[in-house]
């Protein structure tokens, strides 16, 4: 048993309280590789932002949970080395699908876990969520739960259709589970193909898809039911079209990839939405930079040569999200 506090990590409680009160959101970036971790920490330190580093099932399969846990511990030391005296870094389990998995992560030093029972019947979701909360709170680990179903594909989280969160359920759910934050479904979606072309309109000038707007009415109703309660948005990459274009220019094939417009995320950040999950944008930034570099330097074969611009490009994207979209820059407690 390792407590996250010994590793210099923090839970989400205080940062969410400040984010809700201050009208901004904390970035939750997924990480699988050292380059992503470095870029996240560099971006957070340079912008003086709290940050959530999250680990999905795919990340655990790819990189191994133990290695990722040590990388998060390293992230704290790295942030200090970069000059941040009191970094606020959360190590969060993304889409935990069982009590046992959440417990394992808590026991190995995660400071926050998500239990996702959104695909289960309502009462079953409450029962297991409650069990996770009871265990987590013994160690001051914070818990995110989910109500409503997001469409899209995220690692092994797949849903064909989305169901918006029902505002009439949120009080009962949050009271009975005791969760610290609630992931809701208001039209965001996992992956780089968030919407089918038939759900969108097309910009006549660029030919690019324009996605349907988020259900802000549902969000506002939820906020009214749970004033000040931390709300989480999953599947909130914007799928930047310049990265998609770069990928396609240098041999990729991502037609009609589309995400959530940044203006809408900026709008959501000002509400009780205090955690916004971004994964696909980092994948796109990395892939675009690698494709471009390799196309321009066919004779290079040292991974450091192409991973360096990949890391730079991800860092630029993280800084942009923090400063221009979520507004968490300069929000460290001290
Ligand atoms: Zn998610």
PDB file of C-alpha atoms and ligand atoms in Angstrom, residues 94-95 154 190 234-235 277, ligand 1:
ATOM      1  CA  UNK A  94      -9.788   6.963 -16.306  1.00  0.00           C
ATOM      2  CA  UNK A  95     -12.850   4.697 -16.785  1.00  0.00           C
ATOM      3  CA  UNK A 154     -12.062   5.384 -26.410  1.00  0.00           C
ATOM      4  CA  UNK A 190     -14.885   9.795 -27.379  1.00  0.00           C
ATOM      5  CA  UNK A 234     -15.223  13.369 -21.227  1.00  0.00           C
ATOM      6  CA  UNK A 235     -14.493  13.126 -24.930  1.00  0.00           C
ATOM      7  CA  UNK A 277     -10.730  15.331 -20.662  1.00  0.00           C
TER       8      UNK A 277
HETATM    9 ZN1  LIG B   1     -13.842   9.105 -21.210  1.00  0.00          ZN
END
